[in-house]
CSV table of C-alpha atoms and ligand atoms in Angstrom, one decimal:
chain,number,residue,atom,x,y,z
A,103,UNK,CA,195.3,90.3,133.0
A,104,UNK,CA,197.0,92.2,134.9
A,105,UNK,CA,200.5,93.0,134.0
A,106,UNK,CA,201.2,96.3,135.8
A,107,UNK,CA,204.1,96.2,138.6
A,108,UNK,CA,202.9,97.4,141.6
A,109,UNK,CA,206.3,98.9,142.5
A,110,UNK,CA,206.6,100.9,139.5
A,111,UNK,CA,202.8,102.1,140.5
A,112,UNK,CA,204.0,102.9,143.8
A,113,UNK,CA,207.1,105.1,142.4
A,114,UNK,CA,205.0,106.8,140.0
A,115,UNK,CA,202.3,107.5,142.8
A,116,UNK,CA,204.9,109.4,145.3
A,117,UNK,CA,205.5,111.6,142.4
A,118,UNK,CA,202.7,112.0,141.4
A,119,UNK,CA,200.7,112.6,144.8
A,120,UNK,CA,201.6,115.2,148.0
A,121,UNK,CA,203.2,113.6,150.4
A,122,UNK,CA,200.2,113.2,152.7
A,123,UNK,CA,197.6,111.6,149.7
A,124,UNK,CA,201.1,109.4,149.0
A,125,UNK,CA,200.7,108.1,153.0
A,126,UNK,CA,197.1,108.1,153.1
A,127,UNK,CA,197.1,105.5,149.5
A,128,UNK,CA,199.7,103.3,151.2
A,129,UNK,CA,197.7,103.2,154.4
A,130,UNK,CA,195.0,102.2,152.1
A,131,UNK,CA,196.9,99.3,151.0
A,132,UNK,CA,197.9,98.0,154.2
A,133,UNK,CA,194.4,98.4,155.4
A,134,UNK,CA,192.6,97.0,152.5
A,135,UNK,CA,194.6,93.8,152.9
A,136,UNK,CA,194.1,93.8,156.4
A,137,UNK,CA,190.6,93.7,155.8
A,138,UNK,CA,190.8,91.2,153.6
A,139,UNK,CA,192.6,88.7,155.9
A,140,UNK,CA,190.3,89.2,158.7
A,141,UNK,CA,187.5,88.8,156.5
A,142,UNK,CA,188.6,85.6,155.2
A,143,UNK,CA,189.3,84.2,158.3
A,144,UNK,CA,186.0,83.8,159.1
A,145,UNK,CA,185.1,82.4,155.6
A,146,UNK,CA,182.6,85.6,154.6
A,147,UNK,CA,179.4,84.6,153.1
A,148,UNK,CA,179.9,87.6,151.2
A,149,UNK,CA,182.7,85.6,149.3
A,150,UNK,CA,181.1,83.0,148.8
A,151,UNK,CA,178.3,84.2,147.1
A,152,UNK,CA,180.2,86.6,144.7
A,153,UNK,CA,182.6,83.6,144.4
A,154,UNK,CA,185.6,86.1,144.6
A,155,UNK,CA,188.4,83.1,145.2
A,156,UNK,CA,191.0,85.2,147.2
A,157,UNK,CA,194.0,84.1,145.4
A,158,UNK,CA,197.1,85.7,144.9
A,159,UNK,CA,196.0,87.2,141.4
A,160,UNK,CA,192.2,88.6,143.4
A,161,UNK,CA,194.4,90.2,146.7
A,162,UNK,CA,196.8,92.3,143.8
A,163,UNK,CA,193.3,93.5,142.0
A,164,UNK,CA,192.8,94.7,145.5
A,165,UNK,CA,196.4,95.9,146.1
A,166,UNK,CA,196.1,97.8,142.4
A,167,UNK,CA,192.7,99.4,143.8
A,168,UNK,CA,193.9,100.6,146.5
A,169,UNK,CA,196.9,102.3,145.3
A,170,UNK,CA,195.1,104.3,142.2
A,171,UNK,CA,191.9,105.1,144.0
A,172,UNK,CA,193.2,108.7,144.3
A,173,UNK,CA,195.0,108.9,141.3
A,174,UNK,CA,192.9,111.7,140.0
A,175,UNK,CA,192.3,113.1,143.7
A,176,UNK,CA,194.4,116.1,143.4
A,177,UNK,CA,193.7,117.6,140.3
A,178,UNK,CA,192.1,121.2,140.2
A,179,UNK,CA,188.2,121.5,140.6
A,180,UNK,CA,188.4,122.5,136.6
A,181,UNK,CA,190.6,119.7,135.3
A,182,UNK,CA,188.1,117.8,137.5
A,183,UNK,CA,185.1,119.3,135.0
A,184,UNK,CA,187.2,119.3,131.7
A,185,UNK,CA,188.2,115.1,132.3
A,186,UNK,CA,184.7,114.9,132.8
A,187,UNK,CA,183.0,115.9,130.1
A,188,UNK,CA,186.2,114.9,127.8
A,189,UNK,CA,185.2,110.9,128.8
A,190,UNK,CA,181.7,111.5,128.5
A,191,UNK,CA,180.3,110.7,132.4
A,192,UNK,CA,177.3,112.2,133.5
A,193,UNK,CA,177.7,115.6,135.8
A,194,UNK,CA,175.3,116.1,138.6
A,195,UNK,CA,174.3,119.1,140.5
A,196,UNK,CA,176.2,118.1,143.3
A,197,UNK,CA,179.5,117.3,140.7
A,198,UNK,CA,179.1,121.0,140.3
A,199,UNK,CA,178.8,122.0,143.4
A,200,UNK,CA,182.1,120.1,144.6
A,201,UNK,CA,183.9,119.3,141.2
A,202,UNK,CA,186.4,117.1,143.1
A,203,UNK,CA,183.7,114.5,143.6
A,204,UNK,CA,184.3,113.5,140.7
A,205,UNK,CA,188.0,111.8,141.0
A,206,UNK,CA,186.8,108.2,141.4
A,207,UNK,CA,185.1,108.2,138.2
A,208,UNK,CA,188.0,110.7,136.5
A,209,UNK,CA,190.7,108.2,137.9
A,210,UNK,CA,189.2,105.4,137.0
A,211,UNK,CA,189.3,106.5,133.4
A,212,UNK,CA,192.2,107.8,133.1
A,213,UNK,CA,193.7,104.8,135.0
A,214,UNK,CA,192.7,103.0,132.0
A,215,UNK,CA,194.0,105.2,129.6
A,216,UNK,CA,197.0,106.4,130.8
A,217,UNK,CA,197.7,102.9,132.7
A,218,UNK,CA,195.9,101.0,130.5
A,219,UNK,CA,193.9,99.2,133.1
A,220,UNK,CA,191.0,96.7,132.1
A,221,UNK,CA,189.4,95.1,134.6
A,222,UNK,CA,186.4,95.8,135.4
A,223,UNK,CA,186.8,94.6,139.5
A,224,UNK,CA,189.8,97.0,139.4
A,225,UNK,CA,188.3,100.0,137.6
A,226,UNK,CA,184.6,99.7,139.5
A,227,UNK,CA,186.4,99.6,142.8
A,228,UNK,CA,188.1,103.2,141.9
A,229,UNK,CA,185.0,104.2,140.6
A,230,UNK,CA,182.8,103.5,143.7
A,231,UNK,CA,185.0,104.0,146.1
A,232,UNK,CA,183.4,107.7,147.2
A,233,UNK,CA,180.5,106.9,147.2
A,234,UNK,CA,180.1,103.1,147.3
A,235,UNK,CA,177.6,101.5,144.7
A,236,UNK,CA,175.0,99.1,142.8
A,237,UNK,CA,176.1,95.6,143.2
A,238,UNK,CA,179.8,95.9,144.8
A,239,UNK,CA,182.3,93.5,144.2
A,240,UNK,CA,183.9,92.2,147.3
A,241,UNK,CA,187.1,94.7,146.2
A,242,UNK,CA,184.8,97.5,145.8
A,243,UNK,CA,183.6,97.1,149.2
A,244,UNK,CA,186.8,96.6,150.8
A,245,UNK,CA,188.1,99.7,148.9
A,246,UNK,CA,185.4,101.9,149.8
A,247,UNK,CA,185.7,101.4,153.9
A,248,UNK,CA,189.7,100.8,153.8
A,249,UNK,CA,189.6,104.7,151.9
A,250,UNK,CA,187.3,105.7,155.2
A,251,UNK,CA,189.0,103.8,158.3
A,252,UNK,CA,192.8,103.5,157.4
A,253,UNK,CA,194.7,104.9,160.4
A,254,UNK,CA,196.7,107.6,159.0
A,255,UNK,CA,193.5,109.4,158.5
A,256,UNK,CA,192.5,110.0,162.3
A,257,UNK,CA,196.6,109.5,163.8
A,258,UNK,CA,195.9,112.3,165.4
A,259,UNK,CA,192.7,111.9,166.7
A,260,UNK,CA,191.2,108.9,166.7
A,261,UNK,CA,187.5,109.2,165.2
A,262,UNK,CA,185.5,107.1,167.1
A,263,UNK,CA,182.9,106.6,163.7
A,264,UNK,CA,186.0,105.3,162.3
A,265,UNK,CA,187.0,102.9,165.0
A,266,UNK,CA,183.5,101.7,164.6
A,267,UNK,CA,184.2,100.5,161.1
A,268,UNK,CA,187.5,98.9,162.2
A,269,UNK,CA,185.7,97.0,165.0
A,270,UNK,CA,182.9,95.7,163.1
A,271,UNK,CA,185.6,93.9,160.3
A,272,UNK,CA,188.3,93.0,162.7
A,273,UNK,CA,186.0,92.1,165.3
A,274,UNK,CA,182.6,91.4,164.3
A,275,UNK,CA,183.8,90.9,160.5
A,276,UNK,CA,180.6,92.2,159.1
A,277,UNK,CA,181.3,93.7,156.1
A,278,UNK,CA,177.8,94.4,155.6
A,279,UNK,CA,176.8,96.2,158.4
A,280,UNK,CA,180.1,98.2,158.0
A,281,UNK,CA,179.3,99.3,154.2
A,282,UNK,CA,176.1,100.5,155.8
A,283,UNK,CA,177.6,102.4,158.9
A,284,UNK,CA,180.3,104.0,156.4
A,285,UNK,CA,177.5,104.8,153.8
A,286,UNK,CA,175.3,106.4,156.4
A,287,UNK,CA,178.1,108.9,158.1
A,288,UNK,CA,179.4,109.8,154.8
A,289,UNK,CA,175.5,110.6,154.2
A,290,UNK,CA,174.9,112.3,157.3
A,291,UNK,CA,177.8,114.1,157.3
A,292,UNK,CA,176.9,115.4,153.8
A,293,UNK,CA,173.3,116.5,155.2
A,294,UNK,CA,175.3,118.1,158.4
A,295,UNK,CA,177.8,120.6,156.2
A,296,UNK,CA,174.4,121.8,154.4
A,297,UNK,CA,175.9,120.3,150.6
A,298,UNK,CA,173.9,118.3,148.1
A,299,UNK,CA,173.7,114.6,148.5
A,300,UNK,CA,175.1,112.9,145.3
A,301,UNK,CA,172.5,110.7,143.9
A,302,UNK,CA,175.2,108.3,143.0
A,303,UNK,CA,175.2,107.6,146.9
A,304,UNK,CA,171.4,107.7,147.2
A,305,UNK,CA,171.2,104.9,145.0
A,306,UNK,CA,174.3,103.3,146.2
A,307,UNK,CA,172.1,103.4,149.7
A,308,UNK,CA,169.1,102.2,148.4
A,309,UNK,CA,170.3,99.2,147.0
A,310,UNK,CA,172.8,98.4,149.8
A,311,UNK,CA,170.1,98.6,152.5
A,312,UNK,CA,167.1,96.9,149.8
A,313,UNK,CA,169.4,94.3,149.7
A,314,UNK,CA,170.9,93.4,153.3
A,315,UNK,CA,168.6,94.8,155.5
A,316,UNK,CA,165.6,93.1,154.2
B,276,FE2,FE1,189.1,109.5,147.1
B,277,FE2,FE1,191.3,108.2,149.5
């Protein structure tokens, strides 16, 4: 059940956020219902098999998603560590090495504490939206690319990875083989800047490409 407004959300987000993480969650919004429709258009097999109906109450699990994914984005690498180990996740070498990979799984806790969020297609799709995961929900997936491709991200200068994820939704609209382009620049870009690869994305990998690249 979800009872939150997603107004109120909103109003406590600009507050909450800078002003550019307050543009680039909004832009996430837009986008991840963007996907969506073009998705559904073409009657996904993805859908199908999860049996995700997109009804009203599915798209504002999405819309909730999209909005908190950062909600624990800007907090200091040590508040980062502390929120950690106060709800008990497991720290990795690479969580140490870059403290603020750990905000999807900090907001989605505190998301259910302080906003006393439930549901598990809500709270795995802030979860996994860094680094993608075991068995995604069609949200999760959605969450994850709209984070990577939304447009105020590359306004600038257009990224032309990025397009590549926007053109194989809106054009192609193969989720799939976008998870696995978005999975493997994330990756690749990790190896590139010389940092640990999370295993949390390792696996996340292993079973995305195990399981549609068969
Ligand atoms: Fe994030
Ligand atoms: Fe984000």
């Amino acid at each position: 059940m979800i009872s939150l407004d997603l107004e109120k959300i909103t109003e406590s987000l600009r507050l909450r956020l800078s002003e550019y993480r307050f543009k680039h969650t909004l832009s996430v919004r837009e986008t991840a219902l963007n996907f969506t429709k073009s998705l559904q258009e073409k009657g996904l097999q993805d859908l199908v098999a999860e049996k995700a109906v997109l009804n009203d109450h599915y798209l504002k699990k999405i819309e909730t998603a999209a909005l908190l994914h950062d909600y624990a984005k800007e907090l200091e690498n040590s508040e980062q560590l502390h929120l950690a180990k106060f709800y008990g996740l497991d720290v990795y070498p690479a969580d140490l090495e870059r403290p603020n990979l750990l905000h999807a799984r900090n907001g989605a806790m505190l998301a259910e504490e302080e906003l006393d969020i439930h549901d598990t297609v809500i709270l795995s799709a802030i979860r996994e939206h860094t680094f993608a995961g075991v068995n995604m929900t069609f949200a999760s997936k959605i969450i994850f690319l709209a984070d990577m491709a939304e447009p105020y991200r590359d306004d600038l200068d257009k990224d032309p990875d990025l397009e590549h994820i926007r053109e194989l939704i809106y054009k192609e609209h193969n989720l799939e083989a976008a998870l696995i382009f978005g999975l493997q620049i994330k990756i690749q870009d990790t190896i590139k800047s010389g940092k640990m690869i999370h295993p949390l994305a390792v696996t996340a990998w292993n079973s995305i490409v195990g399981k549609y690249k068969q």
